[in-house]
Amino acid sequence: MKKRITFFVASVSLVVLAFATINLGKLQAQTSAKSEGAITKIDFPSAPQKENRFKVGGLYYTFLDEAKGQVAVAPCSGLDDMYQNDIVIPETIKYAKKGESEKEYTVAAIGKAAFANCFNLTSVKIPQTVVTIGDVAFWGTNLEEIILPNSVEEIGNRCFKESIKLRNLHIGKGLKKIGVNLFDGCWNLQDIEVDPDNTILMSDNGILYDKAQTVVMRCPSFRKNVKKIELPSTVTKVARGAFEYCRYIEELVLNEGLKEIEGNAFYLCSALQTMKIPASVEKIEDGSAFILLAGCEKFDVDPANPHYSTLMNGRILFNKETKTMVSLLYTTDKATVTIPAEVEHIGAAAMMVILEGGMDEYYGGKGTEQVILPENLLSIGSYAFAGTNIGSIKVPDKVEEIPNGMVVDCKRLAFAAIGKGCKKIGFNVFEGCERLMNTRTGVIRCYAEVPPQMAQNSKGEYADFNEEVVKRTVLQVPEASVSQYMRANGWKDFIRTQKIEGQANEDVVAATLSIKTSKGMLTIVTTEEAPLCVYALDGTILYTTTDMQATVELPQGVYIVTYQ
């Protein structure tokens, strides 16, 4: 073996870190609305301003079509006038415009955001005249039950989102079109009932499917007694968020014949013990499908599946055609993770962690503290490491683009190294990285000799770095390129730009050796068995081993590590 010696200077200090709740928006993968048959057209006003609304009884309205005599329920006027208690929407109202005689109008719709964030609502009775319910109409309400009458033909996007107390939803036979992301944040949903005569939807054991039972659309999440679910043989797709928050399911049998799994499909199924992928699965949208499967020890992919397999004893779900790491299962273990060399691409949200209100107590500050990426890595997907517990990251030289939100909300991240081949920086890459914004610890090191360009969106807007990052974080760049970085778009905003000198503590990461410190402990991980020694500065040997992983408790000080 060729002799190798690595010198490491570490100040091992006893530090207790406080972790705040990570609150990330989920990847908004769009799902197609389902529709069938003719739908009564309702044109909502583009922006129902206060002057366009009028009040009759306890509700505000806006005109839809005066000639047809149609109105829609409109949002309240403000916090002092919020809808509350029991609301009964009338079928018709009588209203006289200024200078005109009184006319009768039909209540044909519930407008956009009509009841959004009305926390004190206890019930809303919807009349048989309502045909359409607009986007986010019931967002954030505390309603426990919603009954959609047979007259309702369309419900808009995110209609019930964040209705955290919603338990029962009844869908009438007339519904013909539904929007996307209807149930995001509906943690306490227990039952979905669909009229048997509905032409596009059905329910089976409280689970919402399309009429042909080919798409599983939503499983109620708050059913403590349901430990096992077996999908019908007809299912070909698990829709976005279908089993989101189903934290009591211990076994989920995905049927042979299933072809597609969309984003957030199994988010926070924390009691699920194994994630079995049938041979028939052809497409998995991204890693967000498997966020926080905290009780799941491994992926179990049918050996006959031509598209997917596993790595790292089942912990990594791997697309063997594209050589992409689709997902790395979450664990509270803080040990360093070395991504196998077979991985050439890390997919979107592959390690993403989303912590919502109250979850930080269970998951905050936990999980791997360091990820070592393979030198042959070619690309990284958006939000790949978002919200994780990593303290440092080194992007290999072959990766040409730092994607949107790559390490967003990684609150422990203090050091980020960007490889020589980087050409573009995405949006919101370092948002919420609190330690990176610390003037004593935060370092971004970019090895690219030419400053990478800032990404541009469809509106012509350019990405930039967080205001606190450019103010507090040290930017280290090649000595010959310092002047270029100080003139380049985005990079010139850094107050402290320096030439690269030596190795930072967090940068001692290579294909063969990883060293890190935490709370008075020195952790060393190698990839080969070889003599490893820890010395005091006076040459005294403090520790020696040939193990591939070692943890040593040391007092605060400076030490030398050799590995040969």
PDB file of N, CA, C and O in Angstrom, residues 395-450:
ATOM      1  N   VAL A 395     -19.148  19.068  -2.908  1.00  0.00           N
ATOM      2  CA  VAL A 395     -19.706  18.681  -4.204  1.00  0.00           C
ATOM      3  C   VAL A 395     -18.551  18.337  -5.149  1.00  0.00           C
ATOM      4  O   VAL A 395     -17.656  19.157  -5.362  1.00  0.00           O
ATOM      5  N   PRO A 396     -18.544  17.132  -5.727  1.00  0.00           N
ATOM      6  CA  PRO A 396     -17.433  16.705  -6.583  1.00  0.00           C
ATOM      7  C   PRO A 396     -17.263  17.572  -7.834  1.00  0.00           C
ATOM      8  O   PRO A 396     -18.176  18.291  -8.262  1.00  0.00           O
ATOM      9  N   ASP A 397     -16.087  17.472  -8.429  1.00  0.00           N
ATOM     10  CA  ASP A 397     -15.694  18.336  -9.549  1.00  0.00           C
ATOM     11  C   ASP A 397     -16.545  18.157 -10.801  1.00  0.00           C
ATOM     12  O   ASP A 397     -16.662  19.071 -11.615  1.00  0.00           O
ATOM     13  N   LYS A 398     -17.125  16.969 -11.001  1.00  0.00           N
ATOM     14  CA  LYS A 398     -17.866  16.720 -12.236  1.00  0.00           C
ATOM     15  C   LYS A 398     -19.290  17.291 -12.218  1.00  0.00           C
ATOM     16  O   LYS A 398     -19.946  17.328 -13.264  1.00  0.00           O
ATOM     17  N   VAL A 399     -19.752  17.720 -11.069  1.00  0.00           N
ATOM     18  CA  VAL A 399     -21.100  18.296 -10.969  1.00  0.00           C
ATOM     19  C   VAL A 399     -21.062  19.729 -11.498  1.00  0.00           C
ATOM     20  O   VAL A 399     -20.342  20.578 -10.971  1.00  0.00           O
ATOM     21  N   GLU A 400     -21.850  20.010 -12.542  1.00  0.00           N
ATOM     22  CA  GLU A 400     -21.802  21.304 -13.212  1.00  0.00           C
ATOM     23  C   GLU A 400     -22.805  22.315 -12.669  1.00  0.00           C
ATOM     24  O   GLU A 400     -22.671  23.513 -12.940  1.00  0.00           O
ATOM     25  N   GLU A 401     -23.801  21.868 -11.939  1.00  0.00           N
ATOM     26  CA  GLU A 401     -24.821  22.795 -11.455  1.00  0.00           C
ATOM     27  C   GLU A 401     -25.205  22.501 -10.013  1.00  0.00           C
ATOM     28  O   GLU A 401     -25.449  21.358  -9.648  1.00  0.00           O
ATOM     29  N   ILE A 402     -25.225  23.548  -9.188  1.00  0.00           N
ATOM     30  CA  ILE A 402     -25.749  23.444  -7.828  1.00  0.00           C
ATOM     31  C   ILE A 402     -27.240  23.744  -7.932  1.00  0.00           C
ATOM     32  O   ILE A 402     -27.628  24.860  -8.276  1.00  0.00           O
ATOM     33  N   PRO A 403     -28.106  22.772  -7.635  1.00  0.00           N
ATOM     34  CA  PRO A 403     -29.541  22.918  -7.944  1.00  0.00           C
ATOM     35  C   PRO A 403     -30.284  23.797  -6.946  1.00  0.00           C
ATOM     36  O   PRO A 403     -29.786  24.108  -5.854  1.00  0.00           O
ATOM     37  N   ASN A 404     -31.486  24.158  -7.311  1.00  0.00           N
ATOM     38  CA  ASN A 404     -32.351  24.934  -6.426  1.00  0.00           C
ATOM     39  C   ASN A 404     -32.513  24.230  -5.083  1.00  0.00           C
ATOM     40  O   ASN A 404     -32.780  23.023  -5.028  1.00  0.00           O
ATOM     41  N   GLY A 405     -32.351  24.984  -4.005  1.00  0.00           N
ATOM     42  CA  GLY A 405     -32.635  24.471  -2.664  1.00  0.00           C
ATOM     43  C   GLY A 405     -31.817  23.272  -2.236  1.00  0.00           C
ATOM     44  O   GLY A 405     -32.266  22.518  -1.374  1.00  0.00           O
ATOM     45  N   MET A 406     -30.633  23.086  -2.766  1.00  0.00           N
ATOM     46  CA  MET A 406     -29.867  21.856  -2.519  1.00  0.00           C
ATOM     47  C   MET A 406     -29.705  21.561  -1.028  1.00  0.00           C
ATOM     48  O   MET A 406     -29.909  20.428  -0.590  1.00  0.00           O
ATOM     49  N   VAL A 407     -29.350  22.565  -0.240  1.00  0.00           N
ATOM     50  CA  VAL A 407     -29.162  22.359   1.197  1.00  0.00           C
ATOM     51  C   VAL A 407     -30.025  23.330   2.013  1.00  0.00           C
ATOM     52  O   VAL A 407     -29.692  23.669   3.149  1.00  0.00           O
ATOM     53  N   VAL A 408     -31.140  23.767   1.443  1.00  0.00           N
ATOM     54  CA  VAL A 408     -32.000  24.713   2.140  1.00  0.00           C
ATOM     55  C   VAL A 408     -32.435  24.154   3.494  1.00  0.00           C
ATOM     56  O   VAL A 408     -32.731  22.973   3.633  1.00  0.00           O
ATOM     57  N   ASP A 409     -32.409  25.002   4.512  1.00  0.00           N
ATOM     58  CA  ASP A 409     -32.810  24.646   5.875  1.00  0.00           C
ATOM     59  C   ASP A 409     -31.940  23.567   6.512  1.00  0.00           C
ATOM     60  O   ASP A 409     -32.393  22.886   7.438  1.00  0.00           O
ATOM     61  N   CYS A 410     -30.721  23.406   6.045  1.00  0.00           N
ATOM     62  CA  CYS A 410     -29.757  22.543   6.745  1.00  0.00           C
ATOM     63  C   CYS A 410     -29.122  23.414   7.833  1.00  0.00           C
ATOM     64  O   CYS A 410     -28.093  24.058   7.613  1.00  0.00           O
ATOM     65  N   LYS A 411     -29.721  23.419   8.994  1.00  0.00           N
ATOM     66  CA  LYS A 411     -29.375  24.393  10.020  1.00  0.00           C
ATOM     67  C   LYS A 411     -27.990  24.174  10.611  1.00  0.00           C
ATOM     68  O   LYS A 411     -27.380  25.104  11.149  1.00  0.00           O
ATOM     69  N   ARG A 412     -27.460  22.942  10.542  1.00  0.00           N
ATOM     70  CA  ARG A 412     -26.121  22.657  11.068  1.00  0.00           C
ATOM     71  C   ARG A 412     -25.021  22.923  10.046  1.00  0.00           C
ATOM     72  O   ARG A 412     -23.834  22.942  10.394  1.00  0.00           O
ATOM     73  N   LEU A 413     -25.369  23.099   8.792  1.00  0.00           N
ATOM     74  CA  LEU A 413     -24.366  23.226   7.747  1.00  0.00           C
ATOM     75  C   LEU A 413     -23.491  24.457   7.986  1.00  0.00           C
ATOM     76  O   LEU A 413     -23.981  25.583   8.045  1.00  0.00           O
ATOM     77  N   ALA A 414     -22.191  24.226   8.108  1.00  0.00           N
ATOM     78  CA  ALA A 414     -21.249  25.324   8.343  1.00  0.00           C
ATOM     79  C   ALA A 414     -20.216  25.444   7.234  1.00  0.00           C
ATOM     80  O   ALA A 414     -19.539  26.473   7.129  1.00  0.00           O
ATOM     81  N   PHE A 415     -20.095  24.398   6.428  1.00  0.00           N
ATOM     82  CA  PHE A 415     -19.074  24.399   5.379  1.00  0.00           C
ATOM     83  C   PHE A 415     -19.621  23.742   4.123  1.00  0.00           C
ATOM     84  O   PHE A 415     -20.207  22.665   4.179  1.00  0.00           O
ATOM     85  N   ALA A 416     -19.462  24.423   2.984  1.00  0.00           N
ATOM     86  CA  ALA A 416     -19.894  23.872   1.700  1.00  0.00           C
ATOM     87  C   ALA A 416     -18.792  24.095   0.678  1.00  0.00           C
ATOM     88  O   ALA A 416     -18.350  25.239   0.480  1.00  0.00           O
ATOM     89  N   ALA A 417     -18.331  23.013   0.060  1.00  0.00           N
ATOM     90  CA  ALA A 417     -17.306  23.098  -0.978  1.00  0.00           C
ATOM     91  C   ALA A 417     -17.934  22.779  -2.324  1.00  0.00           C
ATOM     92  O   ALA A 417     -18.659  21.792  -2.460  1.00  0.00           O
ATOM     93  N   ILE A 418     -17.664  23.626  -3.303  1.00  0.00           N
ATOM     94  CA  ILE A 418     -18.206  23.478  -4.653  1.00  0.00           C
ATOM     95  C   ILE A 418     -17.056  23.132  -5.586  1.00  0.00           C
ATOM     96  O   ILE A 418     -16.023  23.812  -5.595  1.00  0.00           O
ATOM     97  N   GLY A 419     -17.217  22.068  -6.377  1.00  0.00           N
ATOM     98  CA  GLY A 419     -16.127  21.542  -7.197  1.00  0.00           C
ATOM     99  C   GLY A 419     -15.707  22.428  -8.361  1.00  0.00           C
ATOM    100  O   GLY A 419     -16.384  23.398  -8.727  1.00  0.00           O
ATOM    101  N   LYS A 420     -14.593  22.044  -8.959  1.00  0.00           N
ATOM    102  CA  LYS A 420     -13.982  22.822 -10.044  1.00  0.00           C
ATOM    103  C   LYS A 420     -14.875  22.935 -11.279  1.00  0.00           C
ATOM    104  O   LYS A 420     -14.800  23.898 -12.028  1.00  0.00           O
ATOM    105  N   GLY A 421     -15.713  21.929 -11.496  1.00  0.00           N
ATOM    106  CA  GLY A 421     -16.502  21.907 -12.728  1.00  0.00           C
ATOM    107  C   GLY A 421     -17.810  22.673 -12.663  1.00  0.00           C
ATOM    108  O   GLY A 421     -18.550  22.726 -13.655  1.00  0.00           O
ATOM    109  N   CYS A 422     -18.122  23.288 -11.535  1.00  0.00           N
ATOM    110  CA  CYS A 422     -19.404  23.969 -11.384  1.00  0.00           C
ATOM    111  C   CYS A 422     -19.513  25.165 -12.333  1.00  0.00           C
ATOM    112  O   CYS A 422     -18.608  25.992 -12.427  1.00  0.00           O
ATOM    113  N   LYS A 423     -20.673  25.266 -13.018  1.00  0.00           N
ATOM    114  CA  LYS A 423     -20.909  26.351 -13.969  1.00  0.00           C
ATOM    115  C   LYS A 423     -22.141  27.185 -13.631  1.00  0.00           C
ATOM    116  O   LYS A 423     -22.315  28.274 -14.182  1.00  0.00           O
ATOM    117  N   LYS A 424     -23.014  26.676 -12.739  1.00  0.00           N
ATOM    118  CA  LYS A 424     -24.265  27.398 -12.471  1.00  0.00           C
ATOM    119  C   LYS A 424     -24.713  27.170 -11.026  1.00  0.00           C
ATOM    120  O   LYS A 424     -24.578  26.078 -10.484  1.00  0.00           O
ATOM    121  N   ILE A 425     -25.262  28.228 -10.426  1.00  0.00           N
ATOM    122  CA  ILE A 425     -25.796  28.189  -9.066  1.00  0.00           C
ATOM    123  C   ILE A 425     -27.301  28.455  -9.115  1.00  0.00           C
ATOM    124  O   ILE A 425     -27.747  29.451  -9.693  1.00  0.00           O
ATOM    125  N   GLY A 426     -28.096  27.588  -8.507  1.00  0.00           N
ATOM    126  CA  GLY A 426     -29.544  27.713  -8.544  1.00  0.00           C
ATOM    127  C   GLY A 426     -30.102  28.660  -7.502  1.00  0.00           C
ATOM    128  O   GLY A 426     -29.370  29.356  -6.783  1.00  0.00           O
ATOM    129  N   PHE A 427     -31.421  28.661  -7.367  1.00  0.00           N
ATOM    130  CA  PHE A 427     -32.126  29.539  -6.447  1.00  0.00           C
ATOM    131  C   PHE A 427     -32.180  28.931  -5.043  1.00  0.00           C
ATOM    132  O   PHE A 427     -32.297  27.719  -4.884  1.00  0.00           O
ATOM    133  N   ASN A 428     -32.104  29.780  -4.030  1.00  0.00           N
ATOM    134  CA  ASN A 428     -32.334  29.400  -2.625  1.00  0.00           C
ATOM    135  C   ASN A 428     -31.475  28.241  -2.159  1.00  0.00           C
ATOM    136  O   ASN A 428     -31.914  27.425  -1.339  1.00  0.00           O
ATOM    137  N   VAL A 429     -30.261  28.168  -2.635  1.00  0.00           N
ATOM    138  CA  VAL A 429     -29.402  27.034  -2.310  1.00  0.00           C
ATOM    139  C   VAL A 429     -29.092  26.972  -0.814  1.00  0.00           C
ATOM    140  O   VAL A 429     -29.157  25.912  -0.191  1.00  0.00           O
ATOM    141  N   PHE A 430     -28.780  28.127  -0.219  1.00  0.00           N
ATOM    142  CA  PHE A 430     -28.325  28.145   1.175  1.00  0.00           C
ATOM    143  C   PHE A 430     -29.319  28.819   2.135  1.00  0.00           C
ATOM    144  O   PHE A 430     -28.958  29.186   3.247  1.00  0.00           O
ATOM    145  N   GLU A 431     -30.576  28.965   1.723  1.00  0.00           N
ATOM    146  CA  GLU A 431     -31.581  29.564   2.600  1.00  0.00           C
ATOM    147  C   GLU A 431     -31.742  28.740   3.876  1.00  0.00           C
ATOM    148  O   GLU A 431     -31.806  27.513   3.836  1.00  0.00           O
ATOM    149  N   GLY A 432     -31.802  29.408   5.020  1.00  0.00           N
ATOM    150  CA  GLY A 432     -32.059  28.726   6.282  1.00  0.00           C
ATOM    151  C   GLY A 432     -30.879  27.969   6.851  1.00  0.00           C
ATOM    152  O   GLY A 432     -31.042  27.234   7.829  1.00  0.00           O
ATOM    153  N   CYS A 433     -29.687  28.129   6.283  1.00  0.00           N
ATOM    154  CA  CYS A 433     -28.486  27.452   6.801  1.00  0.00           C
ATOM    155  C   CYS A 433     -27.871  28.342   7.885  1.00  0.00           C
ATOM    156  O   CYS A 433     -26.971  29.147   7.620  1.00  0.00           O
ATOM    157  N   GLU A 434     -28.348  28.192   9.107  1.00  0.00           N
ATOM    158  CA  GLU A 434     -28.027  29.129  10.174  1.00  0.00           C
ATOM    159  C   GLU A 434     -26.546  29.166  10.529  1.00  0.00           C
ATOM    160  O   GLU A 434     -25.977  30.242  10.741  1.00  0.00           O
ATOM    161  N   ARG A 435     -25.908  28.007  10.618  1.00  0.00           N
ATOM    162  CA  ARG A 435     -24.483  27.997  10.991  1.00  0.00           C
ATOM    163  C   ARG A 435     -23.608  28.542   9.864  1.00  0.00           C
ATOM    164  O   ARG A 435     -22.544  29.100  10.120  1.00  0.00           O
ATOM    165  N   LEU A 436     -24.076  28.392   8.635  1.00  0.00           N
ATOM    166  CA  LEU A 436     -23.319  28.936   7.512  1.00  0.00           C
ATOM    167  C   LEU A 436     -23.304  30.455   7.570  1.00  0.00           C
ATOM    168  O   LEU A 436     -22.372  31.094   7.062  1.00  0.00           O
ATOM    169  N   MET A 437     -24.324  31.033   8.196  1.00  0.00           N
ATOM    170  CA  MET A 437     -24.422  32.485   8.303  1.00  0.00           C
ATOM    171  C   MET A 437     -23.737  33.021   9.552  1.00  0.00           C
ATOM    172  O   MET A 437     -23.852  34.201   9.875  1.00  0.00           O
ATOM    173  N   ASN A 438     -23.017  32.145  10.251  1.00  0.00           N
ATOM    174  CA  ASN A 438     -22.283  32.545  11.442  1.00  0.00           C
ATOM    175  C   ASN A 438     -20.902  33.050  11.040  1.00  0.00           C
ATOM    176  O   ASN A 438     -20.162  32.356  10.336  1.00  0.00           O
ATOM    177  N   THR A 439     -20.555  34.231  11.461  1.00  0.00           N
ATOM    178  CA  THR A 439     -19.282  34.838  11.042  1.00  0.00           C
ATOM    179  C   THR A 439     -18.073  34.042  11.506  1.00  0.00           C
ATOM    180  O   THR A 439     -16.995  34.157  10.936  1.00  0.00           O
ATOM    181  N   ARG A 440     -18.226  33.207  12.539  1.00  0.00           N
ATOM    182  CA  ARG A 440     -17.089  32.429  13.044  1.00  0.00           C
ATOM    183  C   ARG A 440     -16.944  31.077  12.362  1.00  0.00           C
ATOM    184  O   ARG A 440     -15.853  30.519  12.307  1.00  0.00           O
ATOM    185  N   THR A 441     -18.046  30.508  11.879  1.00  0.00           N
ATOM    186  CA  THR A 441     -17.990  29.139  11.363  1.00  0.00           C
ATOM    187  C   THR A 441     -18.291  29.009   9.874  1.00  0.00           C
ATOM    188  O   THR A 441     -17.880  28.033   9.248  1.00  0.00           O
ATOM    189  N   GLY A 442     -19.023  29.938   9.282  1.00  0.00           N
ATOM    190  CA  GLY A 442     -19.529  29.742   7.934  1.00  0.00           C
ATOM    191  C   GLY A 442     -18.504  29.942   6.838  1.00  0.00           C
ATOM    192  O   GLY A 442     -17.881  31.002   6.740  1.00  0.00           O
ATOM    193  N   VAL A 443     -18.348  28.902   5.992  1.00  0.00           N
ATOM    194  CA  VAL A 443     -17.415  28.971   4.861  1.00  0.00           C
ATOM    195  C   VAL A 443     -18.050  28.338   3.624  1.00  0.00           C
ATOM    196  O   VAL A 443     -18.571  27.233   3.693  1.00  0.00           O
ATOM    197  N   ILE A 444     -18.026  29.069   2.511  1.00  0.00           N
ATOM    198  CA  ILE A 444     -18.334  28.492   1.203  1.00  0.00           C
ATOM    199  C   ILE A 444     -17.048  28.521   0.406  1.00  0.00           C
ATOM    200  O   ILE A 444     -16.449  29.580   0.222  1.00  0.00           O
ATOM    201  N   ARG A 445     -16.620  27.364  -0.038  1.00  0.00           N
ATOM    202  CA  ARG A 445     -15.370  27.272  -0.794  1.00  0.00           C
ATOM    203  C   ARG A 445     -15.711  26.823  -2.211  1.00  0.00           C
ATOM    204  O   ARG A 445     -16.275  25.752  -2.410  1.00  0.00           O
ATOM    205  N   CYS A 446     -15.369  27.644  -3.196  1.00  0.00           N
ATOM    206  CA  CYS A 446     -15.645  27.317  -4.590  1.00  0.00           C
ATOM    207  C   CYS A 446     -14.328  27.159  -5.348  1.00  0.00           C
ATOM    208  O   CYS A 446     -13.538  28.102  -5.456  1.00  0.00           O
ATOM    209  N   TYR A 447     -14.111  25.945  -5.869  1.00  0.00           N
ATOM    210  CA  TYR A 447     -12.855  25.643  -6.551  1.00  0.00           C
ATOM    211  C   TYR A 447     -12.883  26.012  -8.042  1.00  0.00           C
ATOM    212  O   TYR A 447     -11.855  25.925  -8.705  1.00  0.00           O
ATOM    213  N   ALA A 448     -14.027  26.418  -8.546  1.00  0.00           N
ATOM    214  CA  ALA A 448     -14.129  26.751  -9.972  1.00  0.00           C
ATOM    215  C   ALA A 448     -13.302  27.992 -10.275  1.00  0.00           C
ATOM    216  O   ALA A 448     -13.436  29.023  -9.606  1.00  0.00           O
ATOM    217  N   GLU A 449     -12.467  27.913 -11.294  1.00  0.00           N
ATOM    218  CA  GLU A 449     -11.611  29.053 -11.643  1.00  0.00           C
ATOM    219  C   GLU A 449     -12.414  30.179 -12.276  1.00  0.00           C
ATOM    220  O   GLU A 449     -12.090  31.358 -12.109  1.00  0.00           O
ATOM    221  N   VAL A 450     -13.465  29.826 -13.004  1.00  0.00           N
ATOM    222  CA  VAL A 450     -14.381  30.820 -13.566  1.00  0.00           C
ATOM    223  C   VAL A 450     -15.626  30.860 -12.673  1.00  0.00           C
ATOM    224  O   VAL A 450     -16.235  29.822 -12.447  1.00  0.00           O
TER     225      VAL A 450
END
